[in-house]
Tab-separated table of C-alpha atoms in Angstrom:
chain	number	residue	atom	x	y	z
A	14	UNK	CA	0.000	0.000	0.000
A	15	UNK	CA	1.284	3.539	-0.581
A	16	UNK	CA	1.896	6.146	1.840
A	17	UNK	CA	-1.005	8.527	2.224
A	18	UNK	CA	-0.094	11.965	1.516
A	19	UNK	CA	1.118	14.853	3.444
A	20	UNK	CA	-2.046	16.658	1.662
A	21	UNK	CA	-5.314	15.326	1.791
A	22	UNK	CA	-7.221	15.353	-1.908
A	23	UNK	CA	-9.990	18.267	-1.608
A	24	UNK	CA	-9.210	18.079	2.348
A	25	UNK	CA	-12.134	20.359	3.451
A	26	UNK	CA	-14.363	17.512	2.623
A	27	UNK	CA	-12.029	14.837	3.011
A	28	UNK	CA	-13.655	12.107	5.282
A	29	UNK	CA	-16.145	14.889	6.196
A	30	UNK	CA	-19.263	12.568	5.660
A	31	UNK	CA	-19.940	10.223	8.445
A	32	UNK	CA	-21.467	6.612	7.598
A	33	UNK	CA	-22.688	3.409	9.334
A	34	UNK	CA	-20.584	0.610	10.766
A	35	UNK	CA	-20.003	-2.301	8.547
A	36	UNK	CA	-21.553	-4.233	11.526
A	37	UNK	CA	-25.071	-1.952	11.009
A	38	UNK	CA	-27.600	-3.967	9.206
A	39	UNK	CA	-30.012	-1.146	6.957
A	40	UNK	CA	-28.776	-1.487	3.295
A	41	UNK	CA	-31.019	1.468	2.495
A	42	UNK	CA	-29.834	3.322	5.506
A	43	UNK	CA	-25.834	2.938	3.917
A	44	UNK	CA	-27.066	3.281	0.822
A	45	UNK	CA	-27.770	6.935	1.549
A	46	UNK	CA	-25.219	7.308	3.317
A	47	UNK	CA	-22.610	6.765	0.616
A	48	UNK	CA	-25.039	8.410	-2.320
A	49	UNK	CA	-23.656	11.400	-3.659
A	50	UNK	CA	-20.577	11.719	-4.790
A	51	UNK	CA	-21.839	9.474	-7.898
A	52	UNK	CA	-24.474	12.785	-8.589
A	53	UNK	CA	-21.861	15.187	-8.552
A	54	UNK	CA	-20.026	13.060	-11.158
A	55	UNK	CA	-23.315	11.926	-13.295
A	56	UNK	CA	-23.252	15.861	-14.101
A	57	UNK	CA	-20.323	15.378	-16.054
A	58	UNK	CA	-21.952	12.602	-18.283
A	59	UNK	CA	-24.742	15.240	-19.465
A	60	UNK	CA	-22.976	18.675	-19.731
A	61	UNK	CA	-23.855	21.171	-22.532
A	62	UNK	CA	-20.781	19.161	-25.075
A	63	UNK	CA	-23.354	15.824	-24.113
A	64	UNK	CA	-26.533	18.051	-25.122
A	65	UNK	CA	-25.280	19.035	-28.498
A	66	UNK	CA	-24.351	15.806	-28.941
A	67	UNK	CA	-27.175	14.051	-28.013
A	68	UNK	CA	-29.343	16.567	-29.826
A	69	UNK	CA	-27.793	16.057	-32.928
A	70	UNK	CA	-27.339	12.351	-33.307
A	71	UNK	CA	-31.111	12.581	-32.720
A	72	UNK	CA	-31.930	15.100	-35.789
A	73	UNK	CA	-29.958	13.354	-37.992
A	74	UNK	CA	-30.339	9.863	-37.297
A	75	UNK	CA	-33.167	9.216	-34.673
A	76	UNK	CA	-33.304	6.706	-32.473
A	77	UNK	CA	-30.033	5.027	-34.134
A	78	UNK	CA	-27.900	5.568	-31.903
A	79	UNK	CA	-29.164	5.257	-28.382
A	80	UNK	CA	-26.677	2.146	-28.635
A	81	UNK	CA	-24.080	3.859	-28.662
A	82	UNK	CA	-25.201	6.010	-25.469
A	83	UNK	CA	-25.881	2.758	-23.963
A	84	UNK	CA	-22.539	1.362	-24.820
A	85	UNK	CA	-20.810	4.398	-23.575
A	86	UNK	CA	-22.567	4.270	-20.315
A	87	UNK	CA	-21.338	0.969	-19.388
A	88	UNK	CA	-17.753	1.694	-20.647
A	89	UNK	CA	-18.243	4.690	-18.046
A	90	UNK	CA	-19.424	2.576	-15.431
A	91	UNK	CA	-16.442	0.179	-15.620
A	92	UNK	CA	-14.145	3.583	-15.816
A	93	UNK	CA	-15.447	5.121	-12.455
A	94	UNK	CA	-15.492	1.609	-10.744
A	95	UNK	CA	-11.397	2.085	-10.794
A	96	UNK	CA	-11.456	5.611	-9.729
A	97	UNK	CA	-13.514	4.425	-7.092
A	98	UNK	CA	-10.784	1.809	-6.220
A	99	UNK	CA	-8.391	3.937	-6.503
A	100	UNK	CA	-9.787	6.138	-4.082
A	101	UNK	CA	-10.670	4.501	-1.533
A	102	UNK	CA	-8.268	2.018	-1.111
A	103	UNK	CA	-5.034	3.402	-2.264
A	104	UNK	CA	-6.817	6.830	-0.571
A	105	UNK	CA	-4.821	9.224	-3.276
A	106	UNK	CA	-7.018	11.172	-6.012
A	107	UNK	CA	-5.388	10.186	-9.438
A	108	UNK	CA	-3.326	13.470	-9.648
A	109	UNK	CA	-1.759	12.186	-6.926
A	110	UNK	CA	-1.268	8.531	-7.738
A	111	UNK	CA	0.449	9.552	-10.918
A	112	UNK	CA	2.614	12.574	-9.655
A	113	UNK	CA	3.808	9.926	-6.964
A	114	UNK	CA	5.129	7.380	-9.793
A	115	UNK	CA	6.622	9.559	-12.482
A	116	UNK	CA	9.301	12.150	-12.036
A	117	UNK	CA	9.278	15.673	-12.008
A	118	UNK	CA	9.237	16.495	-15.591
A	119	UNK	CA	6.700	14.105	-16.523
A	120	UNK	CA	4.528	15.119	-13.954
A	121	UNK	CA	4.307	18.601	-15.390
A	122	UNK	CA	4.018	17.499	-19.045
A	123	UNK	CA	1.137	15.320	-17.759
A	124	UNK	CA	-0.764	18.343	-15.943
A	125	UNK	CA	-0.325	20.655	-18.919
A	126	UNK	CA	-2.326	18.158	-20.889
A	127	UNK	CA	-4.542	17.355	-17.909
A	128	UNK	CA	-5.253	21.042	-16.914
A	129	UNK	CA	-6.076	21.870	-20.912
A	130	UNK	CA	-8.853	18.762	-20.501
A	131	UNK	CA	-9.886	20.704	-17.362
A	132	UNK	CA	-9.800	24.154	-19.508
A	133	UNK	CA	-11.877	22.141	-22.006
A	134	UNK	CA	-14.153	20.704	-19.739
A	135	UNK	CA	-14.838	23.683	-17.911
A	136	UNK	CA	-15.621	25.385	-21.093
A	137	UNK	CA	-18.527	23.596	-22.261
A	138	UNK	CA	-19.879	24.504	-18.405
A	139	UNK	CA	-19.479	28.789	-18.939
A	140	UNK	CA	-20.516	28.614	-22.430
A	141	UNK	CA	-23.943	26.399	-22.162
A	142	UNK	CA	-24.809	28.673	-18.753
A	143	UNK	CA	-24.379	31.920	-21.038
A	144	UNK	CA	-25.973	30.876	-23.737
A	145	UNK	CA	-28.951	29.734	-21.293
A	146	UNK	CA	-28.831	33.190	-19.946
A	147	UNK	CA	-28.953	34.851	-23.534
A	148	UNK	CA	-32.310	32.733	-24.847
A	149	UNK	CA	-34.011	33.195	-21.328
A	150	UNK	CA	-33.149	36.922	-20.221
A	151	UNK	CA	-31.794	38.226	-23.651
A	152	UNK	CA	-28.106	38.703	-21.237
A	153	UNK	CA	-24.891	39.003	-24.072
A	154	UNK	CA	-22.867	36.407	-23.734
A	155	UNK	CA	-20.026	38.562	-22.475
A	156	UNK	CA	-22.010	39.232	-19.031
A	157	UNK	CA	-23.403	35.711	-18.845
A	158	UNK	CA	-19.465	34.402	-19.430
A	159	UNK	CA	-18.639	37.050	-16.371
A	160	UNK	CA	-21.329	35.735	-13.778
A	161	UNK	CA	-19.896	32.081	-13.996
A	162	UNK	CA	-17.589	33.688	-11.303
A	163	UNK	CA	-20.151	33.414	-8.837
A	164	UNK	CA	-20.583	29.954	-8.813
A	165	UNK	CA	-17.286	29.306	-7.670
A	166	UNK	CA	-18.272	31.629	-5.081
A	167	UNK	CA	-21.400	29.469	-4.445
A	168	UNK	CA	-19.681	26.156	-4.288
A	169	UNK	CA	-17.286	27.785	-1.158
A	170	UNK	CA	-20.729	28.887	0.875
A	171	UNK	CA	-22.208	25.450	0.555
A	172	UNK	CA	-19.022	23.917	1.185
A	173	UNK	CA	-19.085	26.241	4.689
A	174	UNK	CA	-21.853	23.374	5.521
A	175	UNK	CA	-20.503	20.361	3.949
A	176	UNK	CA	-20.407	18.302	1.108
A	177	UNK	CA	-23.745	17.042	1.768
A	178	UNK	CA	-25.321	20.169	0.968
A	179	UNK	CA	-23.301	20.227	-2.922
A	180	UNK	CA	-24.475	16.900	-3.154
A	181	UNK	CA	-28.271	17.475	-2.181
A	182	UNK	CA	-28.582	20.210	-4.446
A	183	UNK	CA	-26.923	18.458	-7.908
A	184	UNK	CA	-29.157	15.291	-6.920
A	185	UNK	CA	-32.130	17.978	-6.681
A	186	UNK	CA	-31.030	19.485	-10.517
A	187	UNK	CA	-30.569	16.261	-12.414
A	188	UNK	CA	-34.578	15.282	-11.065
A	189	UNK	CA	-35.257	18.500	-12.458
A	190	UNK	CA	-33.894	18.047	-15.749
A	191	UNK	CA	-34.913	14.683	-15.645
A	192	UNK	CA	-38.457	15.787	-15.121
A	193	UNK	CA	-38.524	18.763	-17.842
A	194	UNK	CA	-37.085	16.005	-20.536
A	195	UNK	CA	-39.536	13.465	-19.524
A	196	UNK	CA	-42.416	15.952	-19.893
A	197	UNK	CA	-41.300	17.141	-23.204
A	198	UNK	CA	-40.344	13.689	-24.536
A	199	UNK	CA	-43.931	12.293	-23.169
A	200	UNK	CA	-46.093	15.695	-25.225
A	201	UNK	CA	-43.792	14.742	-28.159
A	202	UNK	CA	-45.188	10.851	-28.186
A	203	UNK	CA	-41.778	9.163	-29.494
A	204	UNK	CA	-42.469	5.656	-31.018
A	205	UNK	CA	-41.684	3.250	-28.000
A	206	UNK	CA	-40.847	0.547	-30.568
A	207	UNK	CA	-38.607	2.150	-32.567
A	208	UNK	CA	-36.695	3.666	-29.369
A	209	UNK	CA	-36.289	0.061	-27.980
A	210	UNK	CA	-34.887	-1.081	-31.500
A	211	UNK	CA	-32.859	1.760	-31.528
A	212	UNK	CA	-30.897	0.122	-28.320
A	213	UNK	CA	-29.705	-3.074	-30.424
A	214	UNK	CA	-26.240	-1.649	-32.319
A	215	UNK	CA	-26.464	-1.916	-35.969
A	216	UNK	CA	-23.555	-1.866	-38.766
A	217	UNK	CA	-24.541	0.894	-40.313
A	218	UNK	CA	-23.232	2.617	-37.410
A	219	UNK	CA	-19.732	1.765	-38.755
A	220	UNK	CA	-20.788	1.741	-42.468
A	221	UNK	CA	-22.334	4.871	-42.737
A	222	UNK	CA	-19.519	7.613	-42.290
A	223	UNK	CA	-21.578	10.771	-40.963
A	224	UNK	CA	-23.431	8.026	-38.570
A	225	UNK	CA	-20.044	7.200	-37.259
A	226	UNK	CA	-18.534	10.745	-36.807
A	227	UNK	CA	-21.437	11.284	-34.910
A	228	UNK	CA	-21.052	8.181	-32.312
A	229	UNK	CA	-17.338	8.847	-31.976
A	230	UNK	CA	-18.501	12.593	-30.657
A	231	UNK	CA	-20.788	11.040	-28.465
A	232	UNK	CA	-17.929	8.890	-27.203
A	233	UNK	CA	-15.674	11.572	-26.788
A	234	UNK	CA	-17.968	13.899	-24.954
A	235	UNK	CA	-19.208	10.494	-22.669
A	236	UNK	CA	-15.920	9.614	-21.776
A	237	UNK	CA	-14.059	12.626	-19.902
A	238	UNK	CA	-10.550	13.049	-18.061
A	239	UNK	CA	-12.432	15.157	-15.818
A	240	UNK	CA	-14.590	13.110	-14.080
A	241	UNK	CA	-12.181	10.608	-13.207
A	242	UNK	CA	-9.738	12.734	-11.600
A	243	UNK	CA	-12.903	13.963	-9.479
A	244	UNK	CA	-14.818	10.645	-8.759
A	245	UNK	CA	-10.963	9.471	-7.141
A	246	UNK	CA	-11.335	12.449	-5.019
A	247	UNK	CA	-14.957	12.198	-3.727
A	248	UNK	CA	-14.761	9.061	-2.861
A	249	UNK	CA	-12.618	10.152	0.018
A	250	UNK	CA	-15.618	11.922	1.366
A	251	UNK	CA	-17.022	9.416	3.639
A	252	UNK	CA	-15.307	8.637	7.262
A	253	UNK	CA	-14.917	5.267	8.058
A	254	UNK	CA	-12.283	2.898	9.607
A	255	UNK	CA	-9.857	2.520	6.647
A	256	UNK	CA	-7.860	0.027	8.979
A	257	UNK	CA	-10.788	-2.300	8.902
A	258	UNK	CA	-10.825	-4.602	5.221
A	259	UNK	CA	-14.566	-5.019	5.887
A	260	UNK	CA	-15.374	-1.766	6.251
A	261	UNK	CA	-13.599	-0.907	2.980
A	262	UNK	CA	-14.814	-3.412	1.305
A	263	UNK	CA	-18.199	-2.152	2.030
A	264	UNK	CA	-17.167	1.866	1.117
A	265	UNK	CA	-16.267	0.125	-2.114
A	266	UNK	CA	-19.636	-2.101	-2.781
A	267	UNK	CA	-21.494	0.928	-2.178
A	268	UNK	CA	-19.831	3.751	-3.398
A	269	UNK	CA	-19.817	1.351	-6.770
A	270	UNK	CA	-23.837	1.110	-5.990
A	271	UNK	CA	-23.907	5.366	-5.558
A	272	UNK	CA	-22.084	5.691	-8.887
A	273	UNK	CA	-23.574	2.995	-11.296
A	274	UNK	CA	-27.199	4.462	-10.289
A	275	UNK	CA	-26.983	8.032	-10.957
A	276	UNK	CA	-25.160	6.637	-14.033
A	277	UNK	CA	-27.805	5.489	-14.969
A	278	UNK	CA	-29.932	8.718	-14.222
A	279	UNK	CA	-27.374	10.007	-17.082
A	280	UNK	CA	-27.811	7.744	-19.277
A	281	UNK	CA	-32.153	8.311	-18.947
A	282	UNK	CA	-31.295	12.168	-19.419
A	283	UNK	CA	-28.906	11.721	-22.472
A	284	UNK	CA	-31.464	9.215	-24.070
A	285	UNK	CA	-34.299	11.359	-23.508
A	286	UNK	CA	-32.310	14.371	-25.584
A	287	UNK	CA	-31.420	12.313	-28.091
A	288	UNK	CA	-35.275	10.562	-28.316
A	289	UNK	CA	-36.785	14.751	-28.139
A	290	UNK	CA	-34.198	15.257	-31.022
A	291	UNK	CA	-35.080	12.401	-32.998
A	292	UNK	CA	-39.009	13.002	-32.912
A	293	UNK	CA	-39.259	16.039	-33.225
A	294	UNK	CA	-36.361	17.336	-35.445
A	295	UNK	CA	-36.014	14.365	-37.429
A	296	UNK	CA	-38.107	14.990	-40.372
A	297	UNK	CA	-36.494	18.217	-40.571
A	298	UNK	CA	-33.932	19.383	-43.032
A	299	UNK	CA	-32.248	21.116	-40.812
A	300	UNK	CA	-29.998	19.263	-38.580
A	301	UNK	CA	-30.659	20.691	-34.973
A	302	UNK	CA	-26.968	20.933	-33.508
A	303	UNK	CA	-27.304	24.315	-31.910
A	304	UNK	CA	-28.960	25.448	-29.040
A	305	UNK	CA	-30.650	28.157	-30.801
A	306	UNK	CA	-31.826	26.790	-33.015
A	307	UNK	CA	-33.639	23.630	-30.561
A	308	UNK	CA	-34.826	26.659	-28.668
A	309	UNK	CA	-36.318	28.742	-31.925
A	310	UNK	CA	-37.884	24.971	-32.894
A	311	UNK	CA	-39.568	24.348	-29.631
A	312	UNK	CA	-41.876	27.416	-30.286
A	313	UNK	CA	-42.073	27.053	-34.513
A	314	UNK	CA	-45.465	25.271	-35.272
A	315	UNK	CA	-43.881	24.893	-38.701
A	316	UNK	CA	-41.487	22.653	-37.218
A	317	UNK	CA	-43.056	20.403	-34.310
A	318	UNK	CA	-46.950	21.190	-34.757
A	319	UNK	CA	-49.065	21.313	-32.021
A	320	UNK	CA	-46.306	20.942	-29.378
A	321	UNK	CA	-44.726	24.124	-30.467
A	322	UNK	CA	-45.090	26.666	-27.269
A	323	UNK	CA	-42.792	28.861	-25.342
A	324	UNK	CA	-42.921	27.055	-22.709
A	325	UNK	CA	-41.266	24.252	-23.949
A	326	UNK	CA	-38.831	26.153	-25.300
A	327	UNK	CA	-38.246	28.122	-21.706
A	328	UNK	CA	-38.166	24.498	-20.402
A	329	UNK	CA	-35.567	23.433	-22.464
A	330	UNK	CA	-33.027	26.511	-21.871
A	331	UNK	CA	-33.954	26.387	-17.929
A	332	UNK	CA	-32.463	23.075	-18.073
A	333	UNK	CA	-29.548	23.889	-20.333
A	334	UNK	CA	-29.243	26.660	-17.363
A	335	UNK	CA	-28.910	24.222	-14.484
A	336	UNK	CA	-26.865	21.297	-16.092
A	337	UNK	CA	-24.263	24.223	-17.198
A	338	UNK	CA	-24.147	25.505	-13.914
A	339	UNK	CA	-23.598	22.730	-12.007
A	340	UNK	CA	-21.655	20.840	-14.623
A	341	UNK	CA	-18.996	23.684	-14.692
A	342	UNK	CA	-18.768	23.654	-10.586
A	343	UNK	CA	-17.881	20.061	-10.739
A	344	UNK	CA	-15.447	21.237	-13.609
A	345	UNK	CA	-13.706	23.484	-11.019
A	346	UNK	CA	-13.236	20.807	-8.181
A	347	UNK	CA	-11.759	18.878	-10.774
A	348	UNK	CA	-9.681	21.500	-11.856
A	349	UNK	CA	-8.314	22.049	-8.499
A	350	UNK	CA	-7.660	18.363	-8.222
A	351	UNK	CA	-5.426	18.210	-11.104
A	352	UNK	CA	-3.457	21.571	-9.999
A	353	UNK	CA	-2.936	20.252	-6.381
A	354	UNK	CA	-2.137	16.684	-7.375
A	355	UNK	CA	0.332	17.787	-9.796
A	356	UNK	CA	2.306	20.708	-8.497
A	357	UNK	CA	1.679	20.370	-4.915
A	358	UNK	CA	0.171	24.448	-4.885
A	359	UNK	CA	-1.051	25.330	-1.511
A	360	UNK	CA	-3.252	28.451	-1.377
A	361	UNK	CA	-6.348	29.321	0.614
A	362	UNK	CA	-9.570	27.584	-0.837
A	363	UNK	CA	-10.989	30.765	-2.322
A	364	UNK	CA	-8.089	31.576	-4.530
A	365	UNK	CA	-7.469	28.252	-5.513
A	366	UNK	CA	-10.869	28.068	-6.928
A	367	UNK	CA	-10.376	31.383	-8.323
A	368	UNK	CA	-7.499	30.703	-10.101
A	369	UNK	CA	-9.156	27.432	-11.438
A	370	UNK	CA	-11.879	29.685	-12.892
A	371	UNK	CA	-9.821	32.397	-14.358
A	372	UNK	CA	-7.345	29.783	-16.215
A	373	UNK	CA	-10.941	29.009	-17.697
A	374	UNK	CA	-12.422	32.467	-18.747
A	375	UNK	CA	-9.437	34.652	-20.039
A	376	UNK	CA	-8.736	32.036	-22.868
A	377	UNK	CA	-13.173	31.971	-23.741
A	378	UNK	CA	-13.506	35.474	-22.962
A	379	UNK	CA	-10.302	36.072	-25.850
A	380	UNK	CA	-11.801	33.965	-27.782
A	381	UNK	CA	-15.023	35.654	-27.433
A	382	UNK	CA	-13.764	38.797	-28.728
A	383	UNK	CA	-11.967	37.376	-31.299
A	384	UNK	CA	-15.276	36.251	-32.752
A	385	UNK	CA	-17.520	38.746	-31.657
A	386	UNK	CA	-19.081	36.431	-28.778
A	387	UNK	CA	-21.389	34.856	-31.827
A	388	UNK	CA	-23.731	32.099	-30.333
A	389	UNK	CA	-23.070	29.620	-33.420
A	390	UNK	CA	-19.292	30.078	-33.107
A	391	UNK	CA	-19.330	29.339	-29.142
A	392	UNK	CA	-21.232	26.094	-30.043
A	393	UNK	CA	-18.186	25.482	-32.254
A	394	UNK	CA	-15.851	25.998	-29.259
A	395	UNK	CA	-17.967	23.043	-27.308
A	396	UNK	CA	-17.354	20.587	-30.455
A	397	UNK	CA	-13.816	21.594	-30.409
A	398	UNK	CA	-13.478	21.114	-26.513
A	399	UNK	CA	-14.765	17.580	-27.000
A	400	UNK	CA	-11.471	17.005	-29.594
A	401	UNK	CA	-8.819	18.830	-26.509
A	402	UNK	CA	-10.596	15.616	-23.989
A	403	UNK	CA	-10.662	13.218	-26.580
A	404	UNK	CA	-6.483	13.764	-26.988
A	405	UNK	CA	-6.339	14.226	-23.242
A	406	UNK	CA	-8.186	10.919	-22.221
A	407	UNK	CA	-5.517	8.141	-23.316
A	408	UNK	CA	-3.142	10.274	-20.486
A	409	UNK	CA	-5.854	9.385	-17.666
A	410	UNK	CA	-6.867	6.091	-18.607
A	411	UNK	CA	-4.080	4.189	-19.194
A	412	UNK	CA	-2.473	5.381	-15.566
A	413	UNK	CA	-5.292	4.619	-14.045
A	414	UNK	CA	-5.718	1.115	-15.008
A	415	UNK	CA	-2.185	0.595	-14.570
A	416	UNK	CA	-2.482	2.127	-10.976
A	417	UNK	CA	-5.260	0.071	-10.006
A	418	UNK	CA	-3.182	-2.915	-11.531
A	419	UNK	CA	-0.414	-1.880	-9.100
A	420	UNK	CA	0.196	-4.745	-6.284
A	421	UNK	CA	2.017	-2.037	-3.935
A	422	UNK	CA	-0.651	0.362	-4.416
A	423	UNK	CA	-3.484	-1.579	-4.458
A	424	UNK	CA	-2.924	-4.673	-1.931
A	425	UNK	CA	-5.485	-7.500	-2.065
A	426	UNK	CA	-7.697	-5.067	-4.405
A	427	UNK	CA	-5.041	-5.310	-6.979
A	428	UNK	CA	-7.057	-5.655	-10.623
A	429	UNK	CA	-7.963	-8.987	-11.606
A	430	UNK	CA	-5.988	-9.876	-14.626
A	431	UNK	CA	-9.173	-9.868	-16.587
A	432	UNK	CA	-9.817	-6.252	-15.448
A	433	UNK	CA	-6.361	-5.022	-16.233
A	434	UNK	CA	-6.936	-6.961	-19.919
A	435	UNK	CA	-10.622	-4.860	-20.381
A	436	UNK	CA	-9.222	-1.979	-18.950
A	437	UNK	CA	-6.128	-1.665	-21.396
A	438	UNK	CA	-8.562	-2.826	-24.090
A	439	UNK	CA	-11.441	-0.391	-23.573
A	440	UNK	CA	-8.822	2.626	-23.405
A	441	UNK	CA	-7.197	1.598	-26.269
A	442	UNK	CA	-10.162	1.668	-28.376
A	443	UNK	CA	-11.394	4.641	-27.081
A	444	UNK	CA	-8.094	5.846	-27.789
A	445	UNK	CA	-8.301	4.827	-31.461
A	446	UNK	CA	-12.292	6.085	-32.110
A	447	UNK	CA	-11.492	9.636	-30.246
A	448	UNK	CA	-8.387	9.740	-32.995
A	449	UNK	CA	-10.640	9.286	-35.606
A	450	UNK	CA	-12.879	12.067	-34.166
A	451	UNK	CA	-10.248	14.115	-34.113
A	452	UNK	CA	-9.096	13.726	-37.116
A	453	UNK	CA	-12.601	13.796	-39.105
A	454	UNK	CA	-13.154	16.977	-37.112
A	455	UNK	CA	-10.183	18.732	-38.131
């Protein structure tokens, strides 16, 4: 086993959360306990770069390729499961892991790629919450870029009263979202048969070349460095006796129980996107990629009939609002994470968070002026942000499996051989479709 660090990983909420003893019998009881760190990092599995991609598969192709949601969900599943191991038992966030094994001048090569995945990542947070704030208050995009300051400010008064209270409040915003989706979904009657048929992978997924640009974005924006490096972190949350192999054991059944479900809650959200693009924008000859243009649709009769009203289209940028919000707070934990992991910086919490946030909005507030802080063009940014994680990822998977594979580290929850084998497998494929994303893109 390793020896813990000096510094704790996110230590204000490091083993701030209190659970049973492994000897208490309630499984619904621990269950709550240990729920929540798995919402923070569903967020990052529906973020604005999911929504555009989501959206579009659907306008182009339908229900084709829920599949491929499907498929990445899993692959996302098995991903967290070792951050969750690696966490818990090795008790190091990945940052750390990684800057313990490889010396100095790799360490900093890997954080400049890691911290541009965090840029990227945190990106797709400031730019879907301004553009929410432009199609429900008419705010430029300049301001709306400016108040994403505040959240940072928000996460460090919740944080005041614990982690709990973070955790509460993104569980509270994906039921939200949830619910808006699955009222506008349920008014636009999808056809239930072709939605389940659209869950069995087809060839033509390969075959057809537009149909497989598409899945490898969906991949790449499934798939992220970010959450990772923060699921490693949070689940250090909970305070237990790490001296006591049952009691980690159970940390790890459950904490594998809080992540898979609210996985799933992802997964749900994605699918219902990508089902509301594909009934409604399908017969279209426009392909609905930008968030405009969903919004101008949800209120055109000419486009969606009967179900055309403003309040679906208010609906629809309310929850753009809230998953860009929250998405971009997890963004800057994991952004910290990777900057204290990898150089060791030790500032007070509010201008560590602050500088996480500004290495964020002076590059997409250049940018903005550059192009004039046009809606279309900050859409563009998002699809390029997907291509900066999609070269980033191969730099956070294949440590982490090998970490996790690590006997030292790891002790008697050393990866299975099989796991290592699907591990390097998975990553390598994922490796290979994001290149081909990247390079179709460019």
């Amino acid at each position: 086993m390793s020896q813990e660090p000096t510094h704790k990983s996110l230590d204000e909420i490091n083993q701030s959360v209190e659970v049973p003893s492994v000897y208490e019998t309630s499984f619904l009881q621990k269950f709550l306990a240990y729920s929540g760190p798995g919402a923070l990092v569903a967020v990052g599995y529906m973020d604005p770069g999911n929504w555009l991609t989501s959206l579009s598969g659907g306008s182009q192709f339908r229900y084709a390729l829920l599949s491929v949601l499907l498929m990445s969900i899993l692959v996302a599943m098995f991903m967290q499961t070792l951050s969750i191991k690696l966490g818990v038992v090795a008790r190091l966030d990945l940052a750390q892991a990684i800057a313990q094994k490889v010396p100095k001048s790799g360490r900093y090569t890997l954080w400049i790629i890691n911290e541009l995945a965090m840029m990227a990542t945190d990106m797709t947070g400031v730019v879907g919450t301004a553009i929410a704030l432009k199609l429900l208050f008419g705010l430029p995009l300049v301001y709306g870029i400016l108040l994403t300051i505040f959240d940072v400010l928000l996460v460090l008064l919740f944080l005041r009263f614990g982690i709990r209270r973070i955790e509460f409040i993104v569980l509270a915003a994906i039921l939200i979202v949830g619910v808006i989706f699955g009222i506008e979904v349920t008014r636009a009657t999808p056809n239930i048969v072709e939605i389940a048929g659209g869950l069995i992978p087809t060839t033509h997924i390969v075959t057809n070349h537009e149909m497989l640009i598409m899945s490898l974005g969906i991949v790449g924006a499934t798939i992220m460095p970010h959450n990772v490096y923060l699921h490693s972190s949070l689940a250090q949350s909970r305070r237990y006796d790490y001296h006591n192999p049952k009691q980690v054991n159970e940390a790890l059944r459950f904490a594998k129980w809080d992540s898979n479900v609210h996985l799933v809650a992802a997964f749900l959200i994605n699918a219902l996107l990508l089902v509301l693009g594909g009934t409604l924008f399908f017969h279209t000859n426009s392909h609905f990629s930008a968030f405009q243009d969903v919004y101008n649709g949800l209120k055109s009769s000419a486009i969606v009939g009967s179900l055309a009203s403003p309040l679906m289209s208010t609906l629809f940028a309310f929850a753009l609002l809230i998953t860009g919000m929250i998405s971009s707070i997890t963004s800057t934990l994991s952004g910290q994470i990777v900057m204290e992991g990898y150089l060791h910086i030790r500032l007070p919490l509010w201008e560590r968070r602050l500088l996480t946030r500004f290495v964020t909005l002076i590059p997409i507030l250049a940018i903005g002026f550059l192009v004039g802080f046009n809606d279309h063009d900050f859409e563009e940014i998002i699809v390029y942000a997907q291509i900066a994680l999609s070269i980033a990822l191969p730099f956070t998977l294949f440590p982490m499996v090998a970490l996790t594979s690590n006997h030292d580290l790891m002790g008697v929850h050393t990866n299975r051989r099989y796991v290592t084998v699907i591990g390097y497998l998975l990553t390598s494929i994922i490796t290979i479709l994001n290149l081909q994303f990247v390079l179709a893109s460019i």
